[in-house]
Amino acid sequence: MAYGKKIIDHYENPRNVGSFGTQQEIKERKDVGVGLVGAPECGDVMQLQIKVDDQGNIEDAKFKCFGCGSAIASSSLATEWLKGKTLDEGLGIKNTQIVEELSLPPVKIHCSVLAEDAIRAAISDYKQKNGIQTADEAHTH
Amino acid sequence: MAVKLPIYLDNAATTRTDPRVVEAMLPAFNDTYGNPGSRNHRFGWESEELVDTARRQVADLIGADRKEIIFTSGATESNNLAIKGAASMYATKPAGEKNRGHIITAAHEHKAVLDPVKRLAKDGFDITILEPPADGVITAQMVKDAMRDDTILVTIMWANNEIGTINEVPDIGALCHERGVVFHTDATQWVGKMPTDVNKDNVDLLSLSGHKMYGPKGVGALYVRRRRPRVRLTAIIEGGGQERGMRSGTLNVPGIVGLGKACELCALEMDAERERLYKLRVKLEQGITGQLDHVQINGHAEKRLAHLTNISYGFVEGESMMMAVKDIAVSSGSACTSASLEPSYVLKSLGVGDDLAHSSLRMSLGRWSTDEEVDYTIGKVVEAVKKLRELSPLYDMHNEGIDLSKVEWQAH
C-alpha cells in the first residue's frame, strides 16, 4: 500500500482508542456524544465519542474503527483535532482538511467523509441528549 | 533460526521462477534464437527442437499427446481461445442470430472465464451461471441439472484461485462426454500441483499457466483433445498459422522452454511437495484458528488444494489486516485493496456475508515456504487480529451481546 507516513503513523500508533463506557452506558451518559457511522458490509464502521465539559468544550474524544488503514487514521486524527474545541469549532472540521493532513489517496477520500460524518453525528447526539437545538434543526424550522 | 523478511505467501497469485527453469531458458536467448517457423536453416530447426521438447514435457504432465498442446501467452488467453473458439465452432446458428447454443459456467470462476462467457451472452449464446453451494464445490449433479438439449459447452475450473476448492472435474467431464458436450476446465491453480490425466479425467480443453507453477510469466498452454472426441476451435489470433492454425504468432521460445522445464520439475516433485505443503497449511490453519475466536476457513474442509487457505477474521477489516502483517505478502478479498468497493465476488457467491468477505485473507504456500515462515506468520496474524479487535467497535458490540445484523447501519 503506497500510504504516506502520517497515515501509517496513525495506523500504527492510533491516538485516543477506546470508549467512555459500554454501549448502554454511553447511551445514557449526558456528557458524552456518540457518532456511529458506516456499515460492516461496506468495510467501514467508525465510532466516535466526545466528552463535553460544563462550558461546552470537548475535553476528551475517543474512537474505535473497523476499516482500512485510512479509515483508522482519519478517525484517529479526528479525535486529536476535536480535543479542546468547542462544539461549533468541532462542526467546522471538514473532510478536505483530513484529506490534506493525511495525504489520503483519491480512492480513500470516502474515509475522510466518514470521519466528518462521525464528528457531526457525535456532536448532534450530545446536543440532542442535552436539549440543545442543532444547527440543522434551526435551519429547517 | 531467524526468519528472512518479507515472507512470500501469495503463490496463488504468482510463483518465483525456479532457478533451474531460468537456467534452462538462457540458451534460448543466447544461442538458439532462431524462429522455429524458419524451416530452411539450422537456427530454425534447433529452436523447433527446443519447442518440441517443451511440448512433450507439458503433454507428459497432463497425460496428453504432444500434438494436443497449443502454446499461448498464459491462462487468460487459453481460456479466451477455448471458450470463444469452441462457442464459435459449435454454435448452432450463425453470428447475428439468437439462441446460438447454451453454455454452462459457475459464479466463482476466474474473470478470465466469466468475461469471455459474458461476451458470448451478448453474441447470442444462452448462459447458465451456476451458484456454488457454501462449500464452493461444483458437482456433476449441479451441471447435469443445468444441462439442456442445446448445451454446447461447459466450462468449470478445476480448483478455485481464491479458496482452493476442487470441483468434480472427472465426473463433470464424463457427463459432458455422455451428452456430446465440449468440456473446458481452467486448471491454472491445479496443474503442477495435483496429478492430472486428461483422458481419465475426461477433459476436452484445459488451460494452464507457466507462472503459477514456478515457470516464467507470459506463457501458458491450452490442451485441445484430438481423439474421442476431436475438438475443433475457431482461432482468435490469426496470422502465420502457427500451432495448427489455432494460435498464430511467432512462438515465445524462451518462455515455452521455461514452461516445459517447469512442467518437468512439477512432474518429478509435486507429490512430495504437496505432502510437505499440506502439513504446513494444516499447521498454519490450526495455529491461527486455535488462538482466535470468530475465524472461519472458507470453502470445503477437505476438497481443497494443499497449499492454499482462505480465512475470514470476524470484526476486522482485510486491508488493515494486510497493513498489520506488512512483512508477509498475502492477498485480501477486501474491497479496500482494489479500486472497486465490492468485496470478493467469489466469497459472496459462497454466501459468505459482506462483513466477513471484507475480512478475509488468502495465504498460499509454495516451493520455498518454510516451517519458520509459517510459525512467524501464525504469530503475526494472531497479534494483528487481536490488535485490530481492540480497535474494532464491532467486536465490542458483539461482546456486549448486540446482534450486529439487527443494527441500523448508516451505509454510505
Coordinates of C-alpha atoms in Angstrom, one line a residue:
Chain A
M1 CA 0.0 0.0 0.0
A2 CA 1.6 3.2 -1.1
Y3 CA 0.5 5.1 2.0
G4 CA 2.0 8.3 3.3
K5 CA 4.0 8.5 6.6
K6 CA 1.1 10.2 8.5
I7 CA -1.4 7.5 7.7
I8 CA 1.0 4.8 8.7
D9 CA 1.9 6.6 12.0
H10 CA -1.8 7.0 12.9
Y11 CA -2.4 3.4 11.9
E12 CA 0.5 2.0 13.9
N13 CA 0.0 4.3 16.9
P14 CA -3.7 5.2 16.9
R15 CA -4.5 8.1 19.3
N16 CA -7.3 8.0 21.8
V17 CA -8.6 4.5 21.1
G18 CA -11.4 3.5 23.4
S19 CA -14.8 4.2 24.8
F20 CA -16.3 6.1 27.7
G21 CA -18.3 3.0 28.7
T22 CA -20.3 0.1 27.3
Q23 CA -22.8 0.8 24.6
Q24 CA -25.6 1.1 27.2
E25 CA -23.5 3.4 29.4
I26 CA -22.6 5.8 26.7
K27 CA -26.1 5.9 25.5
E28 CA -27.2 7.1 29.0
R29 CA -24.3 9.5 29.7
K30 CA -25.4 13.0 29.1
D31 CA -21.9 14.4 28.9
V32 CA -20.9 12.0 26.1
G33 CA -21.9 12.3 22.5
V34 CA -21.6 9.2 20.2
G35 CA -21.4 9.0 16.5
L36 CA -21.6 5.6 14.9
V37 CA -21.4 5.7 11.1
G38 CA -20.7 3.3 8.2
A39 CA -21.7 -0.3 7.8
P40 CA -19.9 -3.6 8.2
E41 CA -20.8 -4.7 4.6
C42 CA -19.2 -1.5 3.3
G43 CA -16.0 -2.4 5.1
D44 CA -16.0 0.7 7.4
V45 CA -17.6 1.4 10.7
M46 CA -16.5 4.3 12.8
Q47 CA -17.5 5.0 16.4
L48 CA -16.5 8.5 17.6
Q49 CA -17.2 9.7 21.2
I50 CA -16.8 13.1 22.6
K51 CA -16.9 14.1 26.3
V52 CA -18.1 17.6 26.9
D53 CA -17.5 19.8 30.0
D54 CA -19.8 22.3 31.6
Q55 CA -18.6 25.1 29.4
G56 CA -19.5 23.2 26.3
N57 CA -15.9 22.4 25.4
I58 CA -14.8 19.0 24.1
E59 CA -12.5 17.9 26.8
D60 CA -11.9 14.4 25.5
A61 CA -12.5 12.2 22.5
K62 CA -12.2 8.5 21.8
F63 CA -12.7 6.3 18.8
K64 CA -13.0 2.8 17.6
C65 CA -12.9 1.8 13.9
F66 CA -13.5 -1.2 11.8
G67 CA -12.0 -0.3 8.5
C68 CA -8.9 0.1 6.3
G69 CA -5.8 1.9 7.3
S70 CA -7.1 5.3 6.0
A71 CA -10.3 4.9 8.0
I72 CA -8.4 4.2 11.2
A73 CA -6.1 7.1 10.5
S74 CA -8.9 9.5 9.7
S75 CA -10.8 8.7 12.9
S76 CA -7.6 8.8 15.0
L77 CA -6.8 12.3 13.6
A78 CA -10.4 13.4 14.2
T79 CA -10.1 12.7 17.9
E80 CA -6.9 14.7 18.1
W81 CA -8.4 17.7 16.4
L82 CA -11.6 17.5 18.5
K83 CA -10.0 17.7 21.9
G84 CA -10.1 21.2 23.3
K85 CA -12.5 22.6 20.7
T86 CA -16.0 24.0 21.3
L87 CA -18.9 22.1 19.7
D88 CA -19.2 24.7 17.0
E89 CA -15.4 24.6 16.3
G90 CA -15.8 20.8 16.1
L91 CA -18.5 21.2 13.4
G92 CA -16.1 23.3 11.5
I93 CA -13.8 20.3 10.8
K94 CA -14.1 19.4 7.2
N95 CA -13.2 16.2 5.4
T96 CA -11.0 18.1 3.0
Q97 CA -8.7 19.1 5.9
I98 CA -8.4 15.5 6.9
V99 CA -7.5 14.6 3.2
E100 CA -4.9 17.2 3.2
E101 CA -3.4 16.5 6.6
L102 CA -3.1 12.7 5.9
S103 CA -2.4 13.0 2.1
L104 CA -5.2 10.5 1.5
P105 CA -5.2 9.0 -1.9
P106 CA -8.3 9.6 -4.1
V107 CA -9.8 6.2 -3.6
K108 CA -9.7 6.8 0.2
I109 CA -11.5 10.1 0.3
H110 CA -14.7 8.4 1.5
C111 CA -12.8 7.6 4.7
S112 CA -12.4 11.3 5.5
V113 CA -16.1 11.9 4.6
L114 CA -17.0 9.1 7.1
A115 CA -14.9 10.8 9.7
E116 CA -16.6 14.1 9.2
D117 CA -20.0 12.3 9.4
A118 CA -18.9 10.7 12.7
I119 CA -17.9 14.1 14.1
R120 CA -21.3 15.6 13.1
A121 CA -23.2 12.6 14.5
A122 CA -21.3 12.7 17.8
I123 CA -22.0 16.4 18.3
S124 CA -25.6 16.1 17.3
D125 CA -26.0 13.2 19.7
Y126 CA -24.6 15.3 22.5
K127 CA -26.9 18.2 21.6
Q128 CA -29.9 16.0 21.4
K129 CA -29.2 14.5 24.8
N130 CA -28.9 18.0 26.4
G131 CA -31.8 19.6 24.6
I132 CA -29.6 21.9 22.6
Q133 CA -31.1 22.9 19.2
T134 CA -28.8 21.7 16.4
A135 CA -27.9 24.0 13.5
D136 CA -29.7 21.6 11.1
E137 CA -32.9 21.8 13.1
A138 CA -32.7 25.6 13.4
H139 CA -32.4 25.7 9.6
T140 CA -35.4 23.6 8.9
H141 CA -37.7 25.4 11.3
Chain B
M1 CA 16.6 -19.7 13.1
A2 CA 15.7 -16.1 12.3
V3 CA 13.2 -15.8 9.5
K4 CA 14.0 -13.7 6.5
L5 CA 11.6 -10.9 5.7
P6 CA 9.4 -10.3 3.8
I7 CA 7.7 -13.6 3.6
Y8 CA 6.0 -14.6 0.3
L9 CA 2.7 -16.3 0.9
D10 CA 1.0 -15.4 -2.4
N11 CA 1.9 -18.3 -4.6
A12 CA -1.6 -18.5 -6.0
A13 CA -1.0 -15.0 -7.5
T14 CA 2.3 -16.0 -9.0
T15 CA 5.4 -18.0 -8.1
R16 CA 9.0 -17.3 -8.2
T17 CA 10.6 -18.8 -11.3
D18 CA 12.6 -21.8 -10.3
P19 CA 16.3 -21.1 -10.8
R20 CA 16.5 -24.4 -12.7
V21 CA 13.9 -23.1 -15.1
V22 CA 15.8 -19.8 -15.6
E23 CA 18.9 -21.9 -16.3
A24 CA 17.1 -23.9 -18.9
M25 CA 15.8 -20.8 -20.6
L26 CA 19.1 -19.0 -21.1
P27 CA 20.3 -20.9 -24.2
A28 CA 17.0 -20.0 -25.9
F29 CA 18.0 -16.3 -25.5
N30 CA 21.7 -16.6 -26.1
D31 CA 22.3 -19.4 -28.6
T32 CA 19.2 -20.9 -30.0
Y33 CA 17.5 -17.8 -31.0
G34 CA 16.1 -18.9 -34.4
N35 CA 12.4 -18.7 -35.3
P36 CA 11.0 -22.2 -35.0
G37 CA 8.9 -21.3 -38.1
S38 CA 12.1 -21.0 -40.2
R39 CA 12.1 -24.4 -41.9
N40 CA 15.1 -23.8 -44.1
H41 CA 18.0 -23.3 -41.8
R42 CA 19.7 -24.7 -38.7
F43 CA 18.7 -21.8 -36.4
G44 CA 15.1 -22.6 -37.0
W45 CA 15.5 -26.3 -36.7
E46 CA 17.3 -26.1 -33.4
S47 CA 14.6 -23.8 -32.0
E48 CA 11.9 -26.1 -33.2
E49 CA 13.7 -28.9 -31.3
L50 CA 13.5 -26.9 -28.1
V51 CA 9.8 -26.3 -28.6
D52 CA 9.2 -30.0 -29.4
T53 CA 10.9 -31.0 -26.1
A54 CA 8.8 -28.5 -24.2
R55 CA 5.6 -29.6 -25.9
R56 CA 6.4 -33.2 -24.7
Q57 CA 7.1 -32.0 -21.2
V58 CA 3.8 -30.2 -20.9
A59 CA 1.9 -33.1 -22.5
D60 CA 3.5 -35.6 -20.1
L61 CA 2.5 -33.6 -17.1
I62 CA -1.2 -33.9 -18.0
G63 CA -1.3 -37.2 -19.8
A64 CA -1.8 -35.7 -23.2
D65 CA -0.3 -36.2 -26.6
R66 CA 2.2 -33.5 -27.6
K67 CA 0.1 -32.7 -30.7
E68 CA -2.7 -31.6 -28.4
I69 CA -0.7 -28.8 -26.8
I70 CA -1.2 -25.2 -28.1
F71 CA 1.2 -22.7 -26.6
T72 CA -0.3 -19.3 -25.6
S73 CA 0.6 -16.2 -23.7
G74 CA -0.9 -17.6 -20.5
A75 CA -4.1 -19.0 -19.0
T76 CA -6.2 -15.9 -19.8
E77 CA -5.5 -16.3 -23.5
S78 CA -6.0 -20.1 -23.2
N79 CA -9.4 -19.5 -21.6
N80 CA -10.4 -17.0 -24.2
L81 CA -9.4 -19.3 -27.0
A82 CA -11.1 -22.3 -25.5
I83 CA -14.4 -20.6 -24.7
K84 CA -14.8 -18.3 -27.6
G85 CA -13.1 -20.7 -30.0
A86 CA -15.4 -23.6 -29.0
A87 CA -18.6 -21.5 -28.9
S88 CA -17.9 -20.1 -32.4
M89 CA -17.1 -23.6 -33.8
Y90 CA -20.1 -25.4 -32.2
A91 CA -22.7 -22.6 -32.5
T92 CA -26.0 -24.0 -33.7
K93 CA -26.8 -20.7 -35.5
P94 CA -24.6 -18.2 -37.4
A95 CA -23.4 -14.9 -35.9
G96 CA -26.1 -12.3 -35.6
E97 CA -28.8 -14.7 -34.6
K98 CA -30.1 -15.5 -31.1
N99 CA -30.2 -18.9 -29.3
R100 CA -26.9 -20.0 -30.8
G101 CA -26.2 -22.6 -28.1
H102 CA -26.2 -23.0 -24.3
I103 CA -23.1 -22.6 -22.2
I104 CA -22.7 -23.5 -18.5
T105 CA -20.2 -22.0 -16.1
A106 CA -20.1 -21.0 -12.4
A107 CA -20.2 -17.8 -10.5
H108 CA -16.9 -18.2 -8.7
E109 CA -14.9 -18.8 -11.9
H110 CA -12.0 -16.5 -12.6
K111 CA -12.8 -13.3 -14.6
A112 CA -10.8 -14.7 -17.5
V113 CA -13.6 -17.3 -17.8
L114 CA -16.6 -15.2 -16.7
D115 CA -15.8 -12.2 -19.0
P116 CA -15.5 -14.3 -22.2
V117 CA -18.7 -16.1 -21.3
K118 CA -20.5 -12.8 -20.7
R119 CA -19.2 -11.6 -24.1
L120 CA -20.8 -14.7 -25.7
A121 CA -24.1 -13.9 -24.0
K122 CA -24.0 -10.6 -25.9
D123 CA -23.2 -12.5 -29.1
G124 CA -26.4 -14.6 -29.0
F125 CA -25.5 -17.6 -26.7
D126 CA -27.5 -18.6 -23.7
I127 CA -25.6 -18.7 -20.5
T128 CA -26.2 -20.5 -17.2
I129 CA -24.0 -19.4 -14.3
L130 CA -24.2 -22.0 -11.5
E131 CA -24.3 -20.6 -8.0
P132 CA -21.9 -22.6 -5.9
P133 CA -23.0 -24.1 -2.6
A134 CA -21.5 -22.8 0.7
D135 CA -18.6 -25.3 0.4
G136 CA -17.7 -23.9 -3.0
V137 CA -17.6 -27.3 -4.8
I138 CA -19.4 -27.6 -8.2
T139 CA -20.7 -31.2 -8.5
A140 CA -21.6 -33.2 -11.7
Q141 CA -25.2 -33.2 -10.4
M142 CA -25.3 -29.4 -10.5
V143 CA -24.1 -29.4 -14.0
K144 CA -26.4 -32.2 -15.0
D145 CA -29.4 -30.3 -13.7
A146 CA -28.4 -27.3 -15.7
M147 CA -27.9 -29.2 -19.0
R148 CA -30.2 -28.6 -21.9
D149 CA -30.6 -30.2 -25.3
D150 CA -28.8 -27.2 -26.8
T151 CA -25.9 -27.1 -24.4
I152 CA -22.7 -26.9 -26.4
L153 CA -20.0 -26.1 -23.8
V154 CA -19.4 -26.5 -20.1
T155 CA -16.5 -24.5 -18.5
I156 CA -15.8 -25.3 -14.9
M157 CA -12.5 -24.6 -13.2
W158 CA -10.6 -27.4 -11.6
A159 CA -9.5 -25.6 -8.5
N160 CA -10.6 -22.2 -7.3
N161 CA -8.0 -19.5 -7.2
E162 CA -9.3 -17.7 -4.1
I163 CA -10.4 -20.6 -1.8
G164 CA -8.7 -23.6 -3.4
T165 CA -11.8 -25.7 -3.6
I166 CA -11.7 -28.6 -6.0
N167 CA -14.7 -29.1 -8.4
E168 CA -15.8 -32.6 -9.5
V169 CA -14.0 -32.3 -12.8
P170 CA -13.7 -36.0 -13.8
D171 CA -17.4 -36.6 -13.2
I172 CA -18.4 -33.4 -15.0
G173 CA -16.2 -34.4 -17.9
A174 CA -17.9 -37.9 -18.0
L175 CA -21.3 -36.3 -18.1
C176 CA -20.3 -34.0 -20.9
H177 CA -18.9 -36.9 -22.9
E178 CA -22.2 -38.8 -22.4
R179 CA -24.1 -35.8 -23.8
G180 CA -21.6 -34.9 -26.5
V181 CA -20.9 -31.5 -25.0
V182 CA -17.4 -30.0 -25.1
F183 CA -15.8 -29.6 -21.6
H184 CA -13.3 -27.0 -20.8
T185 CA -11.5 -26.6 -17.4
D186 CA -9.4 -23.7 -16.3
A187 CA -6.7 -25.7 -14.5
T188 CA -4.4 -22.8 -13.7
Q189 CA -4.3 -23.5 -10.0
W190 CA -4.4 -27.3 -10.4
V191 CA -1.8 -28.4 -12.9
G192 CA 1.7 -28.9 -11.5
K193 CA 0.2 -29.3 -8.0
M194 CA -2.1 -32.3 -8.5
P195 CA -1.8 -35.4 -10.7
T196 CA -3.6 -34.8 -14.0
D197 CA -4.7 -37.2 -16.8
V198 CA -6.8 -35.6 -19.4
N199 CA -8.1 -39.0 -20.6
K200 CA -9.0 -40.4 -17.2
D201 CA -10.3 -37.1 -16.1
N202 CA -12.5 -36.6 -19.2
V203 CA -11.2 -33.2 -20.2
D204 CA -11.5 -31.8 -23.7
L205 CA -9.9 -28.4 -23.2
L206 CA -7.6 -27.4 -20.4
S207 CA -6.0 -24.1 -19.7
L208 CA -2.7 -23.9 -17.8
S209 CA -0.2 -21.2 -17.0
G210 CA 3.6 -21.2 -16.5
H211 CA 4.0 -18.7 -13.7
K212 CA 1.7 -20.5 -11.3
M213 CA 4.0 -23.5 -11.3
Y214 CA 7.4 -21.9 -11.0
G215 CA 7.7 -21.2 -14.7
P216 CA 8.0 -17.8 -16.4
K217 CA 5.2 -15.3 -16.8
G218 CA 3.8 -14.6 -20.3
V219 CA 3.5 -18.2 -21.3
G220 CA 0.8 -20.9 -21.0
A221 CA -0.9 -23.6 -22.9
L222 CA -4.2 -24.9 -24.0
Y223 CA -4.7 -28.6 -24.2
V224 CA -7.1 -29.4 -27.2
R225 CA -8.3 -33.0 -27.4
R226 CA -7.6 -34.6 -30.8
R227 CA -9.3 -38.0 -30.3
R228 CA -12.6 -39.3 -28.8
P229 CA -13.8 -36.7 -29.5
R230 CA -11.8 -34.5 -31.7
V231 CA -12.3 -30.9 -30.5
R232 CA -12.1 -28.1 -33.0
L233 CA -11.7 -24.4 -32.3
T234 CA -12.1 -21.2 -34.3
A235 CA -8.9 -19.2 -33.9
I236 CA -9.0 -15.9 -32.2
I237 CA -5.5 -14.7 -33.1
E238 CA -4.9 -15.1 -36.8
G239 CA -1.8 -14.7 -38.9
G240 CA 1.0 -17.1 -39.7
G241 CA -0.9 -20.2 -38.9
Q242 CA 1.3 -21.5 -36.1
E243 CA 0.1 -24.0 -33.5
R244 CA -2.0 -25.9 -36.1
G245 CA -3.7 -22.7 -37.1
M246 CA -5.3 -22.2 -33.7
R247 CA -2.9 -19.6 -32.4
S248 CA -0.8 -17.6 -34.8
G249 CA 2.3 -15.7 -33.8
T250 CA 6.0 -16.5 -33.6
L251 CA 6.5 -18.8 -30.7
N252 CA 7.9 -17.5 -27.4
V253 CA 10.7 -19.9 -27.4
P254 CA 12.4 -19.0 -24.2
G255 CA 9.1 -18.9 -22.4
I256 CA 8.0 -22.2 -23.9
V257 CA 11.3 -23.8 -22.9
G258 CA 10.7 -22.4 -19.4
L259 CA 7.2 -23.7 -19.2
G260 CA 8.4 -27.2 -20.4
K261 CA 11.1 -27.3 -17.7
A262 CA 8.6 -26.1 -15.0
C263 CA 6.3 -28.9 -16.0
E264 CA 9.1 -31.5 -15.9
L265 CA 10.1 -30.4 -12.4
C266 CA 6.5 -30.4 -11.2
A267 CA 6.0 -33.9 -12.6
L268 CA 9.0 -35.1 -10.6
E269 CA 8.5 -33.1 -7.4
M270 CA 4.8 -32.3 -6.9
D271 CA 3.8 -35.4 -4.9
A272 CA 6.5 -34.8 -2.2
E273 CA 5.9 -31.0 -2.4
R274 CA 2.1 -31.4 -1.9
E275 CA 2.6 -33.5 1.1
R276 CA 5.1 -31.1 2.7
L277 CA 2.9 -28.0 1.9
Y278 CA -0.2 -29.7 3.2
K279 CA 1.5 -30.2 6.6
L280 CA 2.5 -26.6 6.6
R281 CA -1.0 -25.5 5.7
V282 CA -2.6 -27.6 8.4
K283 CA -0.1 -26.1 10.9
L284 CA -0.9 -22.6 9.7
E285 CA -4.7 -23.1 10.0
Q286 CA -4.5 -24.8 13.3
G287 CA -2.1 -22.2 14.7
I288 CA -4.5 -19.4 13.7
T289 CA -7.9 -20.9 14.4
G290 CA -6.6 -22.4 17.7
Q291 CA -5.7 -19.0 19.1
L292 CA -8.6 -16.8 17.8
D293 CA -12.3 -16.9 18.1
H294 CA -14.7 -15.9 15.3
V295 CA -12.5 -17.1 12.5
Q296 CA -13.7 -19.2 9.6
I297 CA -11.8 -21.2 7.0
N298 CA -13.6 -20.6 3.7
G299 CA -14.5 -23.5 1.3
H300 CA -14.9 -27.2 1.7
A301 CA -12.9 -28.7 4.6
E302 CA -11.2 -31.5 2.5
K303 CA -11.8 -30.8 -1.1
R304 CA -9.2 -28.1 -1.3
L305 CA -5.7 -27.6 -2.7
A306 CA -3.0 -28.5 -0.2
H307 CA -1.1 -25.2 -0.3
L308 CA -3.9 -22.6 -0.1
T309 CA -6.1 -21.3 2.7
N310 CA -8.6 -18.5 2.8
I311 CA -9.6 -17.4 6.3
S312 CA -12.2 -14.8 7.4
Y313 CA -11.5 -12.9 10.6
G314 CA -14.6 -11.6 12.2
F315 CA -14.8 -7.9 13.2
V316 CA -11.6 -6.9 11.5
E317 CA -11.2 -5.4 8.0
G318 CA -9.0 -7.0 5.4
E319 CA -6.8 -4.1 4.3
S320 CA -6.0 -3.1 7.8
M321 CA -5.0 -6.8 8.4
M322 CA -2.7 -6.6 5.4
M323 CA -1.1 -3.5 6.8
A324 CA -0.7 -5.2 10.2
V325 CA 1.1 -8.1 8.6
K326 CA 3.0 -6.0 6.2
D327 CA 6.1 -8.2 6.2
I328 CA 4.0 -11.1 4.9
A329 CA 2.7 -11.0 1.3
V330 CA -0.8 -12.2 1.3
S331 CA -4.0 -11.5 -0.7
S332 CA -7.2 -10.0 0.5
G333 CA -10.8 -10.4 -0.6
S334 CA -11.3 -6.9 0.8
A335 CA -12.7 -4.1 -1.4
C336 CA -10.3 -1.7 0.0
T337 CA -7.3 -3.3 -1.7
S338 CA -8.7 -2.6 -5.1
A339 CA -10.4 0.3 -6.9
S340 CA -13.8 -1.3 -6.7
L341 CA -15.7 -1.1 -3.5
E342 CA -17.1 -4.6 -3.8
P343 CA -15.7 -7.4 -1.6
S344 CA -14.7 -10.7 -3.2
Y345 CA -17.3 -11.9 -5.6
V346 CA -16.0 -15.4 -5.0
L347 CA -16.7 -15.4 -1.3
K348 CA -20.0 -13.6 -1.9
S349 CA -21.1 -16.4 -4.3
L350 CA -20.5 -18.9 -1.5
G351 CA -22.9 -16.9 0.7
V352 CA -20.1 -15.5 3.0
G353 CA -21.6 -12.3 4.4
D354 CA -20.2 -9.0 3.2
D355 CA -18.8 -8.3 6.6
L356 CA -16.7 -11.5 6.6
A357 CA -15.8 -11.2 2.9
H358 CA -14.2 -7.9 3.8
S359 CA -12.2 -9.5 6.5
S360 CA -10.6 -12.4 4.6
L361 CA -7.0 -13.2 3.7
R362 CA -5.8 -15.8 1.2
M363 CA -2.4 -17.3 2.1
S364 CA -0.8 -19.6 -0.5
L365 CA 2.3 -21.6 0.3
G366 CA 4.9 -22.5 -2.3
R367 CA 8.1 -24.4 -3.1
W368 CA 10.3 -22.3 -0.8
S369 CA 7.9 -21.9 2.1
T370 CA 9.4 -23.0 5.4
D371 CA 8.3 -24.1 8.8
E372 CA 9.8 -21.0 10.3
E373 CA 7.9 -18.7 8.0
V374 CA 4.7 -20.5 9.0
D375 CA 5.5 -20.0 12.7
Y376 CA 6.2 -16.3 12.1
T377 CA 3.0 -15.9 10.1
I378 CA 0.8 -17.5 12.8
G379 CA 2.3 -15.2 15.4
K380 CA 1.8 -12.1 13.3
V381 CA -1.7 -12.8 12.2
V382 CA -2.9 -13.6 15.7
E383 CA -1.2 -10.4 17.0
A384 CA -2.8 -8.3 14.2
V385 CA -6.3 -9.7 14.7
K386 CA -6.0 -9.0 18.5
K387 CA -4.7 -5.5 17.9
L388 CA -7.4 -4.7 15.4
R389 CA -10.1 -6.1 17.5
E390 CA -9.0 -3.8 20.3
L391 CA -9.8 -1.0 17.8
S392 CA -13.0 -2.6 16.4
P393 CA -16.3 -1.2 17.6
L394 CA -18.0 -4.3 16.1
Y395 CA -16.0 -6.6 18.4
D396 CA -17.1 -4.5 21.4
M397 CA -20.7 -4.6 20.3
H398 CA -20.6 -8.3 19.7
N399 CA -19.1 -8.9 23.1
E400 CA -21.8 -6.8 24.7
G401 CA -24.4 -9.1 23.2
I402 CA -25.5 -6.8 20.4
D403 CA -26.7 -8.6 17.3
L404 CA -24.8 -6.7 14.5
S405 CA -27.2 -7.9 11.8
K406 CA -30.0 -6.0 13.7
V407 CA -28.2 -2.7 14.0
E408 CA -29.5 0.0 11.7
W409 CA -26.3 0.9 9.9
Q410 CA -25.8 4.1 8.0
A411 CA -24.5 2.7 4.8
H412 CA -22.7 5.4 2.8

